[in-house]
């Protein structure tokens, strides 16, 4: 005798129906907690977007998508927590950014001592730890790179090639977020420029925040994560 569908499975199907027909939208802050995962829900929403149904009737899409084919490359340099330089097999060198995350940022009015130049790597809490995390795991290693999107040039930033980087089946951006060394970028519902594994990044961030890791640590821990480096260089003459 066939087993009747449970109330939970019926609810999941109903949610997919609402999304697929354009009656609802995915909510980033909670979708990572969805029963059965988020892939089917995202696919259902994407179907409604493509057909411009109901809530998506004016949807035009803004994704600056690139070729999503993956390739192998060697990591030759580490940036400031959100980027690396790679060398392709043909010798071409390229700077890429991790999709959908941002490194630790300077918060509040606190800055370097008077008369000393601001150094993000040492003056922003957890920036050094993020760079070291990447250096120890990636430098000199061959990784799999998949381009998610191209972020257009703006007044403040150059054009960025945003990618998912994987080493030994580990998503490096997800590992950074899980350690509390990066935060996940939030997007508008109609902004499709995001990492392919965006929901996994959100889930990792939720766990890091719950565990008060890295940038989510209690602010009462004065200068926690701040690397103190004293400049000893004097007169070069």
mmCIF file of C-alpha atoms in Angstrom:
data_model
loop_
_atom_site.group_PDB
_atom_site.id
_atom_site.type_symbol
_atom_site.label_atom_id
_atom_site.label_comp_id
_atom_site.label_asym_id
_atom_site.label_seq_id
_atom_site.Cartn_x
_atom_site.Cartn_y
_atom_site.Cartn_z
ATOM 1 C CA UNK A 1 0.000 0.000 0.000
ATOM 2 C CA UNK A 2 1.433 3.362 -1.019
ATOM 3 C CA UNK A 3 2.450 5.654 1.790
ATOM 4 C CA UNK A 4 0.548 8.936 1.939
ATOM 5 C CA UNK A 5 2.620 12.125 1.575
ATOM 6 C CA UNK A 6 3.353 13.747 4.922
ATOM 7 C CA UNK A 7 2.142 17.210 5.844
ATOM 8 C CA UNK A 8 5.760 18.397 5.694
ATOM 9 C CA UNK A 9 6.287 17.122 2.141
ATOM 10 C CA UNK A 10 3.006 18.739 1.072
ATOM 11 C CA UNK A 11 4.175 22.029 2.576
ATOM 12 C CA UNK A 12 7.475 21.852 0.667
ATOM 13 C CA UNK A 13 5.615 21.197 -2.593
ATOM 14 C CA UNK A 14 3.275 24.113 -1.867
ATOM 15 C CA UNK A 15 6.217 26.461 -1.315
ATOM 16 C CA UNK A 16 7.745 25.369 -4.608
ATOM 17 C CA UNK A 17 4.415 25.955 -6.343
ATOM 18 C CA UNK A 18 4.118 29.498 -4.954
ATOM 19 C CA UNK A 19 7.666 30.323 -6.057
ATOM 20 C CA UNK A 20 7.366 28.720 -9.485
ATOM 21 C CA UNK A 21 4.145 30.596 -10.234
ATOM 22 C CA UNK A 22 5.520 33.953 -9.077
ATOM 23 C CA UNK A 23 3.339 34.250 -5.975
ATOM 24 C CA UNK A 24 6.342 34.393 -3.600
ATOM 25 C CA UNK A 25 10.059 35.211 -3.434
ATOM 26 C CA UNK A 26 12.977 33.526 -1.691
ATOM 27 C CA UNK A 27 14.187 35.291 1.453
ATOM 28 C CA UNK A 28 17.970 35.108 1.858
ATOM 29 C CA UNK A 29 18.104 35.358 5.647
ATOM 30 C CA UNK A 30 16.014 32.219 6.181
ATOM 31 C CA UNK A 31 16.273 30.080 3.045
ATOM 32 C CA UNK A 32 19.374 28.273 4.313
ATOM 33 C CA UNK A 33 17.147 26.819 7.062
ATOM 34 C CA UNK A 34 14.545 25.499 4.626
ATOM 35 C CA UNK A 35 13.566 21.859 5.083
ATOM 36 C CA UNK A 36 15.001 19.778 2.253
ATOM 37 C CA UNK A 37 17.521 22.428 1.281
ATOM 38 C CA UNK A 38 17.322 25.545 -0.845
ATOM 39 C CA UNK A 39 18.203 24.271 -4.326
ATOM 40 C CA UNK A 40 14.654 23.343 -5.348
ATOM 41 C CA UNK A 41 13.291 26.624 -4.002
ATOM 42 C CA UNK A 42 15.863 28.678 -5.904
ATOM 43 C CA UNK A 43 15.156 26.702 -9.079
ATOM 44 C CA UNK A 44 11.436 27.320 -8.712
ATOM 45 C CA UNK A 45 11.980 31.057 -8.243
ATOM 46 C CA UNK A 46 14.331 31.141 -11.240
ATOM 47 C CA UNK A 47 11.606 29.565 -13.377
ATOM 48 C CA UNK A 48 9.182 32.354 -12.431
ATOM 49 C CA UNK A 49 11.831 34.995 -13.160
ATOM 50 C CA UNK A 50 12.528 33.610 -16.614
ATOM 51 C CA UNK A 51 8.800 33.584 -17.435
ATOM 52 C CA UNK A 52 8.245 36.981 -15.756
ATOM 53 C CA UNK A 53 5.247 35.774 -13.800
ATOM 54 C CA UNK A 54 3.306 37.965 -11.365
ATOM 55 C CA UNK A 55 5.828 39.346 -8.833
ATOM 56 C CA UNK A 56 8.502 39.125 -11.558
ATOM 57 C CA UNK A 57 6.498 40.698 -14.394
ATOM 58 C CA UNK A 58 8.942 43.624 -14.636
ATOM 59 C CA UNK A 59 12.035 41.510 -14.031
ATOM 60 C CA UNK A 60 14.843 42.187 -16.485
ATOM 61 C CA UNK A 61 17.803 40.514 -14.786
ATOM 62 C CA UNK A 62 21.121 42.251 -14.237
ATOM 63 C CA UNK A 63 23.598 39.394 -13.966
ATOM 64 C CA UNK A 64 26.942 40.096 -15.598
ATOM 65 C CA UNK A 65 27.440 36.392 -16.163
ATOM 66 C CA UNK A 66 30.630 34.931 -17.521
ATOM 67 C CA UNK A 67 31.538 31.517 -18.842
ATOM 68 C CA UNK A 68 30.888 29.201 -15.872
ATOM 69 C CA UNK A 69 33.317 26.567 -17.115
ATOM 70 C CA UNK A 70 35.789 25.576 -14.431
ATOM 71 C CA UNK A 71 39.548 25.519 -14.873
ATOM 72 C CA UNK A 72 42.640 24.656 -12.859
ATOM 73 C CA UNK A 73 45.174 27.277 -11.786
ATOM 74 C CA UNK A 74 48.042 27.783 -9.348
ATOM 75 C CA UNK A 75 47.717 30.338 -6.537
ATOM 76 C CA UNK A 76 50.712 32.703 -6.628
ATOM 77 C CA UNK A 77 49.672 35.610 -4.381
ATOM 78 C CA UNK A 78 47.181 36.374 -1.607
ATOM 79 C CA UNK A 79 45.245 39.646 -1.416
ATOM 80 C CA UNK A 80 43.555 41.315 1.543
ATOM 81 C CA UNK A 81 41.111 38.604 2.508
ATOM 82 C CA UNK A 82 38.846 38.667 -0.539
ATOM 83 C CA UNK A 83 41.147 38.095 -3.498
ATOM 84 C CA UNK A 84 43.997 35.987 -4.831
ATOM 85 C CA UNK A 85 46.274 36.033 -7.862
ATOM 86 C CA UNK A 86 46.389 32.874 -9.932
ATOM 87 C CA UNK A 87 48.455 31.555 -12.801
ATOM 88 C CA UNK A 88 46.667 29.556 -15.491
ATOM 89 C CA UNK A 89 48.254 26.620 -17.290
ATOM 90 C CA UNK A 90 49.005 28.869 -20.282
ATOM 91 C CA UNK A 91 51.071 31.196 -18.067
ATOM 92 C CA UNK A 92 48.442 33.954 -17.889
ATOM 93 C CA UNK A 93 48.219 35.655 -14.490
ATOM 94 C CA UNK A 94 44.865 36.873 -13.214
ATOM 95 C CA UNK A 95 43.522 38.546 -10.073
ATOM 96 C CA UNK A 96 40.195 37.109 -8.962
ATOM 97 C CA UNK A 97 37.824 37.876 -6.097
ATOM 98 C CA UNK A 98 35.781 35.465 -3.999
ATOM 99 C CA UNK A 99 32.117 35.693 -4.992
ATOM 100 C CA UNK A 100 29.554 37.198 -2.615
ATOM 101 C CA UNK A 101 31.798 37.844 0.388
ATOM 102 C CA UNK A 102 33.600 40.862 1.771
ATOM 103 C CA UNK A 103 36.626 40.912 4.078
ATOM 104 C CA UNK A 104 36.674 42.481 7.553
ATOM 105 C CA UNK A 105 36.116 46.228 7.497
ATOM 106 C CA UNK A 106 37.173 49.128 9.651
ATOM 107 C CA UNK A 107 34.327 49.947 12.018
ATOM 108 C CA UNK A 108 33.882 52.987 14.215
ATOM 109 C CA UNK A 109 36.132 56.036 14.614
ATOM 110 C CA UNK A 110 39.129 54.141 15.982
ATOM 111 C CA UNK A 111 42.179 54.392 13.785
ATOM 112 C CA UNK A 112 45.952 54.213 13.936
ATOM 113 C CA UNK A 113 47.972 56.305 16.349
ATOM 114 C CA UNK A 114 48.576 59.927 15.456
ATOM 115 C CA UNK A 115 51.408 60.299 12.974
ATOM 116 C CA UNK A 116 51.223 56.713 11.740
ATOM 117 C CA UNK A 117 49.891 55.603 8.382
ATOM 118 C CA UNK A 118 46.742 53.467 8.359
ATOM 119 C CA UNK A 119 47.570 49.861 7.412
ATOM 120 C CA UNK A 120 44.453 47.765 6.733
ATOM 121 C CA UNK A 121 46.264 44.445 7.118
ATOM 122 C CA UNK A 122 47.251 45.251 10.721
ATOM 123 C CA UNK A 123 44.764 47.934 11.807
ATOM 124 C CA UNK A 124 41.518 46.179 10.840
ATOM 125 C CA UNK A 125 40.652 43.324 13.235
ATOM 126 C CA UNK A 126 40.851 39.874 11.614
ATOM 127 C CA UNK A 127 42.177 41.176 8.295
ATOM 128 C CA UNK A 128 45.603 39.666 9.018
ATOM 129 C CA UNK A 129 44.051 36.396 10.198
ATOM 130 C CA UNK A 130 42.004 36.185 7.005
ATOM 131 C CA UNK A 131 45.072 36.739 4.838
ATOM 132 C CA UNK A 132 47.082 34.167 6.805
ATOM 133 C CA UNK A 133 44.229 31.646 6.569
ATOM 134 C CA UNK A 134 44.352 31.952 2.792
ATOM 135 C CA UNK A 135 48.154 31.978 2.584
ATOM 136 C CA UNK A 136 48.607 28.781 4.594
ATOM 137 C CA UNK A 137 45.981 26.899 2.598
ATOM 138 C CA UNK A 138 46.386 28.212 -0.919
ATOM 139 C CA UNK A 139 49.804 29.608 -1.760
ATOM 140 C CA UNK A 140 51.500 27.422 -4.332
ATOM 141 C CA UNK A 141 48.471 25.080 -4.544
ATOM 142 C CA UNK A 142 46.434 24.157 -7.613
ATOM 143 C CA UNK A 143 42.779 25.073 -7.208
ATOM 144 C CA UNK A 144 39.595 24.755 -9.230
ATOM 145 C CA UNK A 145 38.203 28.136 -10.263
ATOM 146 C CA UNK A 146 34.674 28.787 -11.542
ATOM 147 C CA UNK A 147 33.701 32.300 -12.635
ATOM 148 C CA UNK A 148 30.302 33.273 -11.205
ATOM 149 C CA UNK A 149 29.944 36.820 -12.539
ATOM 150 C CA UNK A 150 31.791 39.980 -13.552
ATOM 151 C CA UNK A 151 31.256 42.955 -11.249
ATOM 152 C CA UNK A 152 31.260 46.110 -13.392
ATOM 153 C CA UNK A 153 33.654 48.975 -12.744
ATOM 154 C CA UNK A 154 32.390 51.706 -10.407
ATOM 155 C CA UNK A 155 33.677 55.057 -9.162
ATOM 156 C CA UNK A 156 35.303 53.332 -6.172
ATOM 157 C CA UNK A 157 36.292 49.919 -7.525
ATOM 158 C CA UNK A 158 37.714 48.454 -10.731
ATOM 159 C CA UNK A 159 35.999 45.677 -12.661
ATOM 160 C CA UNK A 160 36.168 42.449 -10.667
ATOM 161 C CA UNK A 161 36.116 38.846 -11.810
ATOM 162 C CA UNK A 162 34.231 37.060 -9.022
ATOM 163 C CA UNK A 163 34.756 33.319 -8.656
ATOM 164 C CA UNK A 164 34.196 30.250 -6.555
ATOM 165 C CA UNK A 165 37.541 28.701 -5.583
ATOM 166 C CA UNK A 166 37.712 25.069 -4.472
ATOM 167 C CA UNK A 167 40.658 23.164 -2.973
ATOM 168 C CA UNK A 168 40.247 19.461 -2.151
ATOM 169 C CA UNK A 169 36.445 19.760 -2.405
ATOM 170 C CA UNK A 170 36.411 22.697 0.040
ATOM 171 C CA UNK A 171 34.833 26.009 -0.986
ATOM 172 C CA UNK A 172 37.434 28.504 0.241
ATOM 173 C CA UNK A 173 34.964 31.387 0.574
ATOM 174 C CA UNK A 174 32.671 29.216 2.691
ATOM 175 C CA UNK A 175 35.634 28.242 4.897
ATOM 176 C CA UNK A 176 36.544 31.926 5.369
ATOM 177 C CA UNK A 177 32.987 32.794 6.376
ATOM 178 C CA UNK A 178 32.768 29.808 8.733
ATOM 179 C CA UNK A 179 35.885 31.065 10.560
ATOM 180 C CA UNK A 180 34.374 34.530 10.934
ATOM 181 C CA UNK A 181 37.015 36.033 8.639
ATOM 182 C CA UNK A 182 34.486 37.380 6.110
ATOM 183 C CA UNK A 183 30.827 38.334 5.827
ATOM 184 C CA UNK A 184 28.308 37.489 3.127
ATOM 185 C CA UNK A 185 27.104 40.268 0.826
ATOM 186 C CA UNK A 186 23.341 40.861 0.817
ATOM 187 C CA UNK A 187 21.613 41.435 -2.519
ATOM 188 C CA UNK A 188 18.343 42.769 -3.835
ATOM 189 C CA UNK A 189 15.886 40.062 -4.876
ATOM 190 C CA UNK A 190 16.371 40.939 -8.557
ATOM 191 C CA UNK A 191 20.184 40.928 -8.364
ATOM 192 C CA UNK A 192 21.510 37.665 -9.776
ATOM 193 C CA UNK A 193 25.194 38.554 -9.405
ATOM 194 C CA UNK A 194 26.028 36.096 -6.662
ATOM 195 C CA UNK A 195 27.995 32.947 -5.885
ATOM 196 C CA UNK A 196 26.601 29.654 -7.155
ATOM 197 C CA UNK A 197 26.814 28.336 -3.562
ATOM 198 C CA UNK A 198 25.296 31.494 -2.050
ATOM 199 C CA UNK A 199 22.961 29.660 0.320
ATOM 200 C CA UNK A 200 25.863 27.619 1.715
ATOM 201 C CA UNK A 201 27.667 30.889 2.453
ATOM 202 C CA UNK A 202 24.625 32.199 4.326
ATOM 203 C CA UNK A 203 24.438 29.006 6.393
ATOM 204 C CA UNK A 204 28.149 29.231 7.256
ATOM 205 C CA UNK A 205 27.727 32.866 8.316
ATOM 206 C CA UNK A 206 24.782 32.006 10.556
ATOM 207 C CA UNK A 207 26.883 29.381 12.342
ATOM 208 C CA UNK A 208 29.848 31.756 12.719
ATOM 209 C CA UNK A 209 27.608 34.462 14.168
ATOM 210 C CA UNK A 210 26.010 31.985 16.561
ATOM 211 C CA UNK A 211 29.460 30.852 17.702
ATOM 212 C CA UNK A 212 30.722 34.460 17.943
ATOM 213 C CA UNK A 213 33.690 33.689 15.731
ATOM 214 C CA UNK A 214 36.016 36.271 14.211
ATOM 215 C CA UNK A 215 34.215 39.448 13.204
ATOM 216 C CA UNK A 216 31.180 38.254 15.177
ATOM 217 C CA UNK A 217 33.077 38.168 18.480
ATOM 218 C CA UNK A 218 31.830 40.297 21.365
ATOM 219 C CA UNK A 219 32.913 43.902 20.903
ATOM 220 C CA UNK A 220 33.729 43.983 24.624
ATOM 221 C CA UNK A 221 36.877 42.043 23.785
ATOM 222 C CA UNK A 222 38.938 45.153 23.127
ATOM 223 C CA UNK A 223 40.901 45.022 19.877
ATOM 224 C CA UNK A 224 40.257 41.287 19.605
ATOM 225 C CA UNK A 225 41.914 39.989 16.471
ATOM 226 C CA UNK A 226 43.972 43.137 15.963
ATOM 227 C CA UNK A 227 47.571 42.408 15.010
ATOM 228 C CA UNK A 228 49.892 44.845 16.738
ATOM 229 C CA UNK A 229 52.987 45.557 14.654
ATOM 230 C CA UNK A 230 55.465 48.236 15.676
ATOM 231 C CA UNK A 231 57.313 50.063 12.897
ATOM 232 C CA UNK A 232 61.004 50.043 13.850
ATOM 233 C CA UNK A 233 62.496 51.536 10.696
ATOM 234 C CA UNK A 234 64.293 54.791 11.326
ATOM 235 C CA UNK A 235 66.287 57.068 9.068
ATOM 236 C CA UNK A 236 67.138 54.990 6.000
ATOM 237 C CA UNK A 237 70.350 56.977 5.565
#
